[in-house]
Tab-separated table of C-alpha atoms in Angstrom:
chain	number	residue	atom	x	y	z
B	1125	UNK	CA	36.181	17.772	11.294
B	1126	UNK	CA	34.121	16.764	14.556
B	1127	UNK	CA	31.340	17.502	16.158
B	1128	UNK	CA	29.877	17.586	19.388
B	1129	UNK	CA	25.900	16.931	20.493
B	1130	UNK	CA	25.378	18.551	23.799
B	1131	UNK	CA	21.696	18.587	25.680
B	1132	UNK	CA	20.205	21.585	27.071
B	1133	UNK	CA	16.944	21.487	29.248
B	1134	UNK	CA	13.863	23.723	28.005
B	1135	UNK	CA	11.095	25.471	29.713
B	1136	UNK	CA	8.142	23.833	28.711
B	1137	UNK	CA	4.688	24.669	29.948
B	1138	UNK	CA	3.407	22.941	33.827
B	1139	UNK	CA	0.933	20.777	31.930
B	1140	UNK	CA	-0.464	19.113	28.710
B	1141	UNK	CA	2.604	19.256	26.490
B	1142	UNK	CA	3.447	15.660	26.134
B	1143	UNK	CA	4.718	14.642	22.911
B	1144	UNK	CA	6.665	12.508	20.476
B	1145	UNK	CA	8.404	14.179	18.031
B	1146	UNK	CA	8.640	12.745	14.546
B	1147	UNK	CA	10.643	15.647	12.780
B	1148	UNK	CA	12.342	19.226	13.277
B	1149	UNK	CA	13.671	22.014	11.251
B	1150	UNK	CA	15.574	25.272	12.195
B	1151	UNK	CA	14.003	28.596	10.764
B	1152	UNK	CA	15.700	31.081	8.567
B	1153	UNK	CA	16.852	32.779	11.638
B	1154	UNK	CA	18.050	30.123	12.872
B	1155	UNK	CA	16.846	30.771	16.256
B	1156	UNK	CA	13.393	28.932	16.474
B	1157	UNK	CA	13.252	25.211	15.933
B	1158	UNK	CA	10.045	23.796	14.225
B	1159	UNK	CA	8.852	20.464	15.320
B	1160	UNK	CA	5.819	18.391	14.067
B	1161	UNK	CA	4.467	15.933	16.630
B	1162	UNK	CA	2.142	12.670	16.465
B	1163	UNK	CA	-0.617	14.429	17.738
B	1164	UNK	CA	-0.755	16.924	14.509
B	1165	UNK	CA	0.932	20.182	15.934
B	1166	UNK	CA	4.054	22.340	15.268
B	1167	UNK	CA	5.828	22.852	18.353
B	1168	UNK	CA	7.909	26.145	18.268
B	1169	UNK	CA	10.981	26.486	20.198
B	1170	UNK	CA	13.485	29.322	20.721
B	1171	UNK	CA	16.879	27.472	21.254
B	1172	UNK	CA	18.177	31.138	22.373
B	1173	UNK	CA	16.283	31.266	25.167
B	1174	UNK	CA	15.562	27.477	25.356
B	1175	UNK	CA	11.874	27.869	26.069
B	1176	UNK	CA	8.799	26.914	24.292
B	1177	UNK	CA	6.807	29.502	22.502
B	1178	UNK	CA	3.472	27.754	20.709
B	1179	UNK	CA	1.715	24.584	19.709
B	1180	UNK	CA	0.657	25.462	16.136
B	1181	UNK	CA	-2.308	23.261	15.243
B	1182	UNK	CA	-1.344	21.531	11.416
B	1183	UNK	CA	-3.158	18.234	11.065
B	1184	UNK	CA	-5.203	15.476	13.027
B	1185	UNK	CA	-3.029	12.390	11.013
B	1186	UNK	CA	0.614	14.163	12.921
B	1187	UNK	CA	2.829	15.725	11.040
B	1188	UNK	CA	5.541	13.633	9.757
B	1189	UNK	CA	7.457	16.141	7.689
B	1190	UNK	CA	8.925	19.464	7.420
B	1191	UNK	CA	10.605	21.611	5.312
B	1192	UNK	CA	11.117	26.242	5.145
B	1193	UNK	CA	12.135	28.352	2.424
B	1194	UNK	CA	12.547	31.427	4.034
B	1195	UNK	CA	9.504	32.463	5.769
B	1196	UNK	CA	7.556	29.898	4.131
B	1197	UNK	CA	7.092	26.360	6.218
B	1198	UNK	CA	5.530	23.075	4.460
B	1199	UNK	CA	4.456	20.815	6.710
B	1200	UNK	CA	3.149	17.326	5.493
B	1201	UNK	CA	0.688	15.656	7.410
B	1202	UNK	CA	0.020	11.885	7.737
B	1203	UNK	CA	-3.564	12.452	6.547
B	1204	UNK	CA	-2.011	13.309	3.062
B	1205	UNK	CA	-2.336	17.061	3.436
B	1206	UNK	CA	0.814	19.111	2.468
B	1207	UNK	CA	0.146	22.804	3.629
B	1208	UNK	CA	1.972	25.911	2.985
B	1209	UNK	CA	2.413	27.934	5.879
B	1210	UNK	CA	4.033	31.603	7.166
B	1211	UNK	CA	4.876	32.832	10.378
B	1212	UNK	CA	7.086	33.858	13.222
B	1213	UNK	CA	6.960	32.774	16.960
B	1214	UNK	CA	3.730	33.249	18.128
B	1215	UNK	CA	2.258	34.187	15.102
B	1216	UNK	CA	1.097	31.507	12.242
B	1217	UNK	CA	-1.295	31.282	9.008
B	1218	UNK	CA	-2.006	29.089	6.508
B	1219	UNK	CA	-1.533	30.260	2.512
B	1220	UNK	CA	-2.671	26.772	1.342
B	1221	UNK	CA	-2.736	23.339	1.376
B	1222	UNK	CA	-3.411	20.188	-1.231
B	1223	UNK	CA	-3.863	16.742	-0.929
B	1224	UNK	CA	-1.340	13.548	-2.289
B	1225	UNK	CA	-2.198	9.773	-1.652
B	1226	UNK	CA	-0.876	8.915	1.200
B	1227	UNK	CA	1.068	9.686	4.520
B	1228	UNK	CA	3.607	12.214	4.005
B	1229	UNK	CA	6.673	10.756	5.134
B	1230	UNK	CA	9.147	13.230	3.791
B	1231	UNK	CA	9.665	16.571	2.025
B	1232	UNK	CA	12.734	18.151	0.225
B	1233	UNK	CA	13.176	21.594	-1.307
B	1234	UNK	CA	14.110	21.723	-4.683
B	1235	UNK	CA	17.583	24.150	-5.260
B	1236	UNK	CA	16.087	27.847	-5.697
B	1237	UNK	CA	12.916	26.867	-4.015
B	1238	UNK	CA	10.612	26.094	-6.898
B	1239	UNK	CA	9.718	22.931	-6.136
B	1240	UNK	CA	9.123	20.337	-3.933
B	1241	UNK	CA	9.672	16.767	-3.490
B	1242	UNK	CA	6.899	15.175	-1.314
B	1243	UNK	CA	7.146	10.872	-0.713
B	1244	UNK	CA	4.763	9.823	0.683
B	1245	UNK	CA	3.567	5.970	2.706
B	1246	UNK	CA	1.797	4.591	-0.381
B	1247	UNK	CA	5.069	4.654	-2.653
B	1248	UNK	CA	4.844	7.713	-4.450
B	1249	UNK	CA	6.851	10.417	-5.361
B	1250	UNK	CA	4.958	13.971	-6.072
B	1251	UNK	CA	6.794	17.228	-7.747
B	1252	UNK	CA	5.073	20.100	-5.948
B	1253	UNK	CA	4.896	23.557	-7.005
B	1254	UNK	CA	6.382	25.596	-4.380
B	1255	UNK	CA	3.806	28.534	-5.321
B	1256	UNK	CA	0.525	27.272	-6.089
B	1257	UNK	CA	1.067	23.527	-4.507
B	1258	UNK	CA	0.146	21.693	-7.688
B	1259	UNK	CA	1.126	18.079	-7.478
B	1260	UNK	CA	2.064	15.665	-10.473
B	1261	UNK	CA	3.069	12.345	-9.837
B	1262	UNK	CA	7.150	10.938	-10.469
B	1263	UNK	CA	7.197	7.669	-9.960
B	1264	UNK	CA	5.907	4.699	-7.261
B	1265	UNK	CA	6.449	2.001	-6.084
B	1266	UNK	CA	4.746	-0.973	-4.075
B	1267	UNK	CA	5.486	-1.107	-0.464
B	1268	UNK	CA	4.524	-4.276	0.340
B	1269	UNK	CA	6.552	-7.571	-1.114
B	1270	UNK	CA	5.888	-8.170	-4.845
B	1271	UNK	CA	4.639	-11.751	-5.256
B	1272	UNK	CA	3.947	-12.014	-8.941
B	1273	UNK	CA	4.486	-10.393	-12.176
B	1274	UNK	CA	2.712	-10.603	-15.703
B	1275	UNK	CA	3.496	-9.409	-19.053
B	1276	UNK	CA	0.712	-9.806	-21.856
B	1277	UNK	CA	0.238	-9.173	-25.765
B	1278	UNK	CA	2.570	-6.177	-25.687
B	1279	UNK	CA	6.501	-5.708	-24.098
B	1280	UNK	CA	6.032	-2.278	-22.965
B	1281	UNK	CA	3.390	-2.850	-20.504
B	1282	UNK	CA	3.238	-5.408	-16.964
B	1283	UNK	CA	1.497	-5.885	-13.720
B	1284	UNK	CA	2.799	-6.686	-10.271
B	1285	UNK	CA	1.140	-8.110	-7.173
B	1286	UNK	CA	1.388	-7.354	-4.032
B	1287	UNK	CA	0.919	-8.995	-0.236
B	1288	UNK	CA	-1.078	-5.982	0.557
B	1289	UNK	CA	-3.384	-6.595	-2.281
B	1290	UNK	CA	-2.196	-3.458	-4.381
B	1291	UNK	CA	-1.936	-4.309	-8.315
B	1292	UNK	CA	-0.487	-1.710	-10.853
B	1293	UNK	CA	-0.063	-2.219	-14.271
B	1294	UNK	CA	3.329	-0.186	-15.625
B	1295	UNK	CA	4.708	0.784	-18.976
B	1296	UNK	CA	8.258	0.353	-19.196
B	1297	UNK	CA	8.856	3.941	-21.943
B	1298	UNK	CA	8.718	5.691	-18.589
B	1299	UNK	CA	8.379	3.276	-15.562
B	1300	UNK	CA	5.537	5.376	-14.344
B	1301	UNK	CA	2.095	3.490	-13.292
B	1302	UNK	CA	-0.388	3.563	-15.566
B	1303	UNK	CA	-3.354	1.847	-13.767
B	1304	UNK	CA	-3.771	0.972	-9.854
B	1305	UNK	CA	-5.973	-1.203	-8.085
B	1306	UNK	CA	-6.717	-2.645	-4.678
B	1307	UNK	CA	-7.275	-6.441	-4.536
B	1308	UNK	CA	-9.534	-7.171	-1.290
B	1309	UNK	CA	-6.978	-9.893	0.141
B	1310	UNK	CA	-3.200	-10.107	-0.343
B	1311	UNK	CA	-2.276	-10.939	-4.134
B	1312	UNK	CA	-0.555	-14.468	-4.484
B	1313	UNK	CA	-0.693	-14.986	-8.336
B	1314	UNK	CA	-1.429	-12.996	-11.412
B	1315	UNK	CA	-2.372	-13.388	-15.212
B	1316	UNK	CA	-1.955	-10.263	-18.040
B	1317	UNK	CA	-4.531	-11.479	-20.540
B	1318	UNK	CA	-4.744	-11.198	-24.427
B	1319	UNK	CA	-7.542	-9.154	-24.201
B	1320	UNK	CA	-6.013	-6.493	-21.700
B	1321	UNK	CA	-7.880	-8.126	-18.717
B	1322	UNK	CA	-5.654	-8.580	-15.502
B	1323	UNK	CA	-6.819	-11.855	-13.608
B	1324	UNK	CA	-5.961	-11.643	-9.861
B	1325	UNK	CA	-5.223	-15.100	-7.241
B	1326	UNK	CA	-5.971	-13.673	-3.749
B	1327	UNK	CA	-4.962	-15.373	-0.591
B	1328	UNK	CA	-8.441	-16.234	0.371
B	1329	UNK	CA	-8.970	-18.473	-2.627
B	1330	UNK	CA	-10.743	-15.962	-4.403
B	1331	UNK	CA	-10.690	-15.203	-8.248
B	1332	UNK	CA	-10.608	-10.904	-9.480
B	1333	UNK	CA	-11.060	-9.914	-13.003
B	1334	UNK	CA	-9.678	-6.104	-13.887
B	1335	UNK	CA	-9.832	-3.889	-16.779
B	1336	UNK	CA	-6.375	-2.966	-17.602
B	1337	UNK	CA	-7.559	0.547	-19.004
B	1338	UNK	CA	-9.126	1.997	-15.765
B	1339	UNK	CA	-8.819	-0.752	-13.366
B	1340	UNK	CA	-12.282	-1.592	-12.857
B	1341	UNK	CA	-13.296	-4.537	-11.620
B	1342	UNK	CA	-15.210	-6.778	-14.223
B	1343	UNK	CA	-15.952	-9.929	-12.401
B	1344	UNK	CA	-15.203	-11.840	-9.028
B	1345	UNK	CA	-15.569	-16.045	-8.477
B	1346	UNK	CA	-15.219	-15.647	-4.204
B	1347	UNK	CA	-14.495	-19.204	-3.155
B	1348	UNK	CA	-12.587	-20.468	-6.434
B	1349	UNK	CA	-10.346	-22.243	-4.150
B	1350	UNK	CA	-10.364	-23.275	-0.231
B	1351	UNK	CA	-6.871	-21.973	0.643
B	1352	UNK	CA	-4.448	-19.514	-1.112
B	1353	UNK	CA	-4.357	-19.481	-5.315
B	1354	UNK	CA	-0.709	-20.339	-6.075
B	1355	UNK	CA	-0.518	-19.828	-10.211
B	1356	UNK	CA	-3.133	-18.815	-12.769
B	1357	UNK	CA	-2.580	-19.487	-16.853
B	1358	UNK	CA	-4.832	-19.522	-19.923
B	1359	UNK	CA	-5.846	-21.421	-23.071
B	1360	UNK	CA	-7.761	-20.136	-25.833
B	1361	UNK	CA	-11.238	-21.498	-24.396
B	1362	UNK	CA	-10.241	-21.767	-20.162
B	1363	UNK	CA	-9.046	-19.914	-17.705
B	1364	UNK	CA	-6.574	-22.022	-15.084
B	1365	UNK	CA	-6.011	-21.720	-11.815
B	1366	UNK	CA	-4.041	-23.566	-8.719
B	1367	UNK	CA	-4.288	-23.245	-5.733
B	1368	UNK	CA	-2.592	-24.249	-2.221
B	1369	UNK	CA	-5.619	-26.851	-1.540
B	1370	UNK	CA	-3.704	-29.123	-4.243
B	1371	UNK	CA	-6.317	-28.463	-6.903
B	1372	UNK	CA	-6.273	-27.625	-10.381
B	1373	UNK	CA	-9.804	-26.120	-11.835
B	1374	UNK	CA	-10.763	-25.061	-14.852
B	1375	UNK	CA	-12.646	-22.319	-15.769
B	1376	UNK	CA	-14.943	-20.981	-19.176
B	1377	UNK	CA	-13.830	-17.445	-20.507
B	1378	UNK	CA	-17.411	-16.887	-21.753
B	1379	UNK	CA	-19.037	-17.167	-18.219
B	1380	UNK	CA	-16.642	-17.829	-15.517
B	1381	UNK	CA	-18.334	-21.354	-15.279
B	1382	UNK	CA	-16.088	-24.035	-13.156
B	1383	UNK	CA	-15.631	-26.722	-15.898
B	1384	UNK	CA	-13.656	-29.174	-14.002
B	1385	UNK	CA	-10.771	-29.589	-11.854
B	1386	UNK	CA	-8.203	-31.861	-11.416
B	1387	UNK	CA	-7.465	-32.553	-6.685
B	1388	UNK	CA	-4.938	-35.574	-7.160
B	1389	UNK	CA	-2.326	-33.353	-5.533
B	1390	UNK	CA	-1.829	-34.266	-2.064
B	1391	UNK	CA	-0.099	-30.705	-1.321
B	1392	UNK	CA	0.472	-26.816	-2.589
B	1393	UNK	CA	0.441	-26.807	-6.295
B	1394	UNK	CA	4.108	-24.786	-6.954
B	1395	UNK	CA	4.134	-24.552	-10.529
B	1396	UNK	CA	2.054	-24.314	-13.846
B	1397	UNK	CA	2.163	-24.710	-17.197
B	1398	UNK	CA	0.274	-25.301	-20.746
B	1399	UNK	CA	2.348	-27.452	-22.819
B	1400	UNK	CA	3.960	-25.685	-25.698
B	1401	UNK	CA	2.705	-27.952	-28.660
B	1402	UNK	CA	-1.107	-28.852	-27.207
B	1403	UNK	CA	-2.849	-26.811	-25.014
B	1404	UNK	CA	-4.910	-30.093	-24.147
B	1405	UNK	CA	-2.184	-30.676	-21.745
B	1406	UNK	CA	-1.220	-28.734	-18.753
B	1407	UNK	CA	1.673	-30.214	-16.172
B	1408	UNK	CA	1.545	-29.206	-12.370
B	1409	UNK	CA	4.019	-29.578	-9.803
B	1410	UNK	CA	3.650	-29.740	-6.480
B	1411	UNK	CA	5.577	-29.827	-2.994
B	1412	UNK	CA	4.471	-33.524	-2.329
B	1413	UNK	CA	7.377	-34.241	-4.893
B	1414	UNK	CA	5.184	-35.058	-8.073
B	1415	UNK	CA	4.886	-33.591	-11.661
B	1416	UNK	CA	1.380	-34.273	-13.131
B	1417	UNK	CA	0.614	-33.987	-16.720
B	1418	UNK	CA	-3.355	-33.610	-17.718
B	1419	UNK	CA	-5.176	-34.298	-20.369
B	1420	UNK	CA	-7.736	-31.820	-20.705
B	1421	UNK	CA	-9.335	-33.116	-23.578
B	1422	UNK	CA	-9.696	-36.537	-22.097
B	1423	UNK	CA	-10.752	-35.307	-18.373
B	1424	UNK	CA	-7.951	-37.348	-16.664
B	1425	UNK	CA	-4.366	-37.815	-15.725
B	1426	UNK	CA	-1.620	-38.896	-18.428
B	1427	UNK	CA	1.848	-38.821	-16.894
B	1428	UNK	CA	3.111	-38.126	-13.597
B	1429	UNK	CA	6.818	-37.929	-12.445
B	1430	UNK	CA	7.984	-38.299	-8.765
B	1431	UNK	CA	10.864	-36.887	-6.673
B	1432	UNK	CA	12.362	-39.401	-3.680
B	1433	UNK	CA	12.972	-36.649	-1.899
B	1434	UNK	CA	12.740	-32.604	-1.240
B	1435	UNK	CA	9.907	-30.888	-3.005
B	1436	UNK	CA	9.216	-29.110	-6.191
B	1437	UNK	CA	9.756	-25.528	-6.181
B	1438	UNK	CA	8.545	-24.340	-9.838
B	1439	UNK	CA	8.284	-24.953	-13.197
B	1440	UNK	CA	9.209	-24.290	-16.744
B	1441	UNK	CA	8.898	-25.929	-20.227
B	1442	UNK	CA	11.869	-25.869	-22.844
B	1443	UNK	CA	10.799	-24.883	-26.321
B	1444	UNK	CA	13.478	-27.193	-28.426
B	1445	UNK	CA	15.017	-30.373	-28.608
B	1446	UNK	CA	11.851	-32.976	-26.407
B	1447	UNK	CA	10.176	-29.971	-24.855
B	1448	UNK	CA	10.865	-31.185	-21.867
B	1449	UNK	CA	9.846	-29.294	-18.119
B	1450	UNK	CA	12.283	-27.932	-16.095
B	1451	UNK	CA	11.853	-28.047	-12.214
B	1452	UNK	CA	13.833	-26.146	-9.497
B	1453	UNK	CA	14.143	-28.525	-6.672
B	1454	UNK	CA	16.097	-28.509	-3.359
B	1455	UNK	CA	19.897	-26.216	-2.445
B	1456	UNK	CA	20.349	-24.756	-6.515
B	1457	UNK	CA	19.231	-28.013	-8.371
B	1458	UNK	CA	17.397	-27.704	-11.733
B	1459	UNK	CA	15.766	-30.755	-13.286
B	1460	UNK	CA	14.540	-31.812	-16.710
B	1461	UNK	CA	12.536	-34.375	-17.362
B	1462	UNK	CA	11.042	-36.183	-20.678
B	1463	UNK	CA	7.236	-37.374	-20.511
B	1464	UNK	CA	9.071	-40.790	-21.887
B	1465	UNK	CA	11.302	-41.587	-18.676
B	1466	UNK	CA	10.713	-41.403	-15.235
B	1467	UNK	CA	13.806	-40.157	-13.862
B	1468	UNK	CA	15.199	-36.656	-14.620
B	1469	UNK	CA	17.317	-37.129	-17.608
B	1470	UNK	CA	19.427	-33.806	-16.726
B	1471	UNK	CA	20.420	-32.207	-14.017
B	1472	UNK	CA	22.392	-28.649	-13.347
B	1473	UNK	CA	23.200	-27.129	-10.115
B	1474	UNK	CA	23.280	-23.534	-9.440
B	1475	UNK	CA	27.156	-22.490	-9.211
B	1476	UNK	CA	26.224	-20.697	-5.715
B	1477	UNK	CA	24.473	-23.428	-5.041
B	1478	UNK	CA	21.166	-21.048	-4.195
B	1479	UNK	CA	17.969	-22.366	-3.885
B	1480	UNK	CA	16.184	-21.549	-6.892
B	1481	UNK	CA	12.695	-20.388	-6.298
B	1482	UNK	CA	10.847	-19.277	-9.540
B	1483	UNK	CA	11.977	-19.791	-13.063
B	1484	UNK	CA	10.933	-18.364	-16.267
B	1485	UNK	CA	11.738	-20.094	-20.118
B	1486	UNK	CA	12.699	-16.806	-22.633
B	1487	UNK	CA	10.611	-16.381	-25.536
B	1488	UNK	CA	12.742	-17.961	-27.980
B	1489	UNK	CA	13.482	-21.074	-25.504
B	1490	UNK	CA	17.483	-20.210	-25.678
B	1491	UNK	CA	17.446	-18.707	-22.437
B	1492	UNK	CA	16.157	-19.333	-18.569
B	1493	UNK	CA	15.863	-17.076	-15.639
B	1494	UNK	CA	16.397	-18.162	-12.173
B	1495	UNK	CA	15.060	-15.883	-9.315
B	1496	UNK	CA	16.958	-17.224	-6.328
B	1497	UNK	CA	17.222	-17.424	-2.022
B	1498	UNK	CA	20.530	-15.630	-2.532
B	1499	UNK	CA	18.476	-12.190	-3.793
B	1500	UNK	CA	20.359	-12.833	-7.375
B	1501	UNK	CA	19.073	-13.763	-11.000
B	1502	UNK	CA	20.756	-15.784	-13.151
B	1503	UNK	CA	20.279	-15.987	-16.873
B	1504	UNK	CA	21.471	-19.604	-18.426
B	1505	UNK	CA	21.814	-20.509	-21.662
B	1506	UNK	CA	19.265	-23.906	-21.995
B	1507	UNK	CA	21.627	-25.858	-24.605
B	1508	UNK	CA	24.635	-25.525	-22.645
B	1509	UNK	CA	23.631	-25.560	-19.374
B	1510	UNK	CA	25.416	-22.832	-18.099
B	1511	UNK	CA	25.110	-19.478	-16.377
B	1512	UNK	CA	26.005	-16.693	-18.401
B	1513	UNK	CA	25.086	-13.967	-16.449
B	1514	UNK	CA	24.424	-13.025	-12.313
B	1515	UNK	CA	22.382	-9.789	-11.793
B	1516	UNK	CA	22.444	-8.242	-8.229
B	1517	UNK	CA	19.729	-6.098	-7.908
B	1518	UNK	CA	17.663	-6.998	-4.653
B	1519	UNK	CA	18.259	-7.120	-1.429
B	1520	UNK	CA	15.698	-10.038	-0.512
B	1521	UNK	CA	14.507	-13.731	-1.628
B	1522	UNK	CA	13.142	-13.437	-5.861
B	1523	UNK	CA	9.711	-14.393	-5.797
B	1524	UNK	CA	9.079	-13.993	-9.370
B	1525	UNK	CA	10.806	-13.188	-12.403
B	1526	UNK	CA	9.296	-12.672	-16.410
B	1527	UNK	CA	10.687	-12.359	-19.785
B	1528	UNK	CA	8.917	-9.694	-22.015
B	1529	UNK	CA	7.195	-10.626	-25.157
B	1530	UNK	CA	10.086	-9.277	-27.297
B	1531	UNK	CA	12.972	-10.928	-25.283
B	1532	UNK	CA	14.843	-7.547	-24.935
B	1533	UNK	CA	14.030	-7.439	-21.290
B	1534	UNK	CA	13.063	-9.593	-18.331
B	1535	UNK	CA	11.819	-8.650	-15.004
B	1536	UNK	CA	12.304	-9.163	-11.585
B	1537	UNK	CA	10.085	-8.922	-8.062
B	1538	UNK	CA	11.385	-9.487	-4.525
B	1539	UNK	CA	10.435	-9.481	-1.045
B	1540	UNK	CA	12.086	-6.350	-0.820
B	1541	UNK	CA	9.504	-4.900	-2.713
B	1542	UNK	CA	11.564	-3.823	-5.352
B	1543	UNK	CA	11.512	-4.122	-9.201
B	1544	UNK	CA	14.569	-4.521	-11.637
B	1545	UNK	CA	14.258	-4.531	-14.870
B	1546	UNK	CA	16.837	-5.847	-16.647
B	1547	UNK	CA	17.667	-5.031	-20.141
B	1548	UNK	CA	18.762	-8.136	-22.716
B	1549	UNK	CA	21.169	-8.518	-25.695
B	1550	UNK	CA	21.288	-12.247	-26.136
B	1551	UNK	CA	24.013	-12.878	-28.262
């Protein structure tokens, strides 16, 4: 089978009917072609006579999609309107219209014509009733890169981060969005609390409290760092933050208070954690090629580890054998090293030799996830130092990857502004 596109002039009017065309659709007839413009109108064309007929006003936002069922026409507009339309040449009127989040992007008729599929700019999908234009909701997604994710008390429920600031908190029974909120800079770091709170690290330093129920926003600290807020964790009494000014500060749960911080860190702070026996202690890492343990209780530094060369990447803790943290470092190396020695006492090398760029320590400790440069994740198994599994999934760099609470699943966020969920059997 082959086919041939030919071009035919047609008569358009002397004057004022410059366009761009975003979409087109043939009628039932088939004779008259239907195209919505940038500037908000249907153009109608008979392709019989090749001459243009009208310039149906739709929308001021252009209309970016199309769709008929007989002699019905939906046209969806990039102010969000999708409207229901009937008509023939020069003759047009509106039956009805309603209003979805977002540009309209793209429309698709259900078989038999009962429904309609509407996406739209802002990552939704809507199921719209054909007849009366209700909309409900399908699914979403972020459509910026995903730089964090969270998980907190419970495994059916996370939040993701994006660079456009946009933070929704999902449940995993469905995968649908169950609370959405706008971050007023770009989202570099997140925290899931205990207590249902979602703690937000913007860009511009700043420090955003949410309710996880209906997204509202319970508190704001505006200057908590001077540049970008890299990782955020939590102890029973403190808040903790990092940031890409080198600093690690402290903050009281009761009032928000800045308790102390910890600037010894001559670069970006890449990595975070509260030790698994003593919450007194929390070790950095950083890309000026040190680990730093501190002693919270005793206001100071109590260990530090160095690199001779590259630059730490980020960081996890093992839960058996000396607890010791795990670093990703340099072209697929992972490091362990013991608050006893100053060298790494193992290393393992990614068998793709990918640059690993977030890691995450499962639950139990038997497991760790590597999101790496290579757009795979890689589950080892900690005791033997292996990789037992490779999951291909994205189609950009892992910027973040979680286990949840109950260690059946982990997740994964990329650059491509996608999210796989992976489901876990262990052994």
């Amino acid at each position: 089978m082959a086919y041939v596109l030919s071009t035919e002039e047609c008569n358009l009017p002397s004057s004022g009917m410059v366009r761009d065309y975003i979409c087109g659709v043939l009628d039932s007839s088939m004779r008259f072609l239907l195209a919505g413009t940038s500037s908000g109108d249907l153009g109608v064309f008979d392709i019989v006579g090749r001459v243009f007929r009208a310039s149906v006003p739709v929308s001021s936002g252009g209309v970016g999609a199309i769709c008929t069922h007989g002699e019905l026409v939906y046209t969806g507009s990039g102010d969000g309107v999708l409207r229901k339309m009937t008509g023939h040449d020069l003759n047009w009127g509106m039956l009805a219209e309603t209003k979805l989040v977002g540009a309209i992007v793209s429309l698709y008729l259900t078989e038999g014509g009962a429904a309609l599929l509407a996406g739209t700019a802002q990552g939704l999908v809507y199921r719209v009733d054909s007849d009366t234009l209700e909309a409900v909701a399908l699914m979403a997604s972020h459509t910026a890169p995903i730089t964090r994710i969270g998980f907190g008390a419970r495994s059916d429920l996370f939040v993701t981060c994006a660079a456009d600031g946009n933070v929704r908190i999902w449940d995993l029974s469905d995968y649908g969005v169950l609370t959405n909120m706008m971050n007023p800079s770009p989202a570099t770091s997140c925290l899931f609390t205990l207590e249902d709170e979602v703690l937000i690290g913007g860009e511009d330093g700043s420090l955003n409290c949410y309710s996880a129920t209906d997204g509202a926003e319970l508190w704001t600290i505006p200057n908590a760092h001077s540049k970008a807020v890299t990782h955020l964790g939590s102890t029973p009494e403190v808040f903790l933050s990092t940031g890409a000014d080198g600093a690690l500060r402290l903050w009281l749960q009761s009032n928000r208070r800045l308790l102390g911080q910890f600037a010894e860190h001559s670069g970006p702070i890449t990595g975070l954690c509260v030790d698994c026996n003593d919450d007194s202690l929390v070790h950095t890492c950083s890309s000026d090629k040190s680990i730093i343990t501190w002693d919270l209780k005793r206001e100071k530094r109590s260990n530090c580890h160095m690199l001779r060369e590259g630059s730490f990447l980020h960081m996890a803790q093992r839960k058996d054998h000396e607890w010791e943290l795990i670093t990703s470092h340099g072209p697929g190396v992972l490091l362990q090293w013991d608050c006893d020695i100053a060298d790494p006492v193992k290393k393992c090398e990614d068998p793709r030799g990918a640059r690993t760029s977030c890691i995450a320590i499962s639950p139990s400790g038997k497991y760790l996830a590597t999101g790496c440069d290579d757009f795979s994740v890689k589950v080892w198994d900690v005791i033997g130092d292996e990789v037992i599994s490779v999951c291909l999934g994205h189609s950009a760099v892992v910027k973040d990857v979680k286990w949840s609470p109950d260690e059946k699943q982990f997740i994964s966020v990329a650059q491509d502004c996608a999210i796989c969920v992976w489901n876990f059997y262990g052994n």
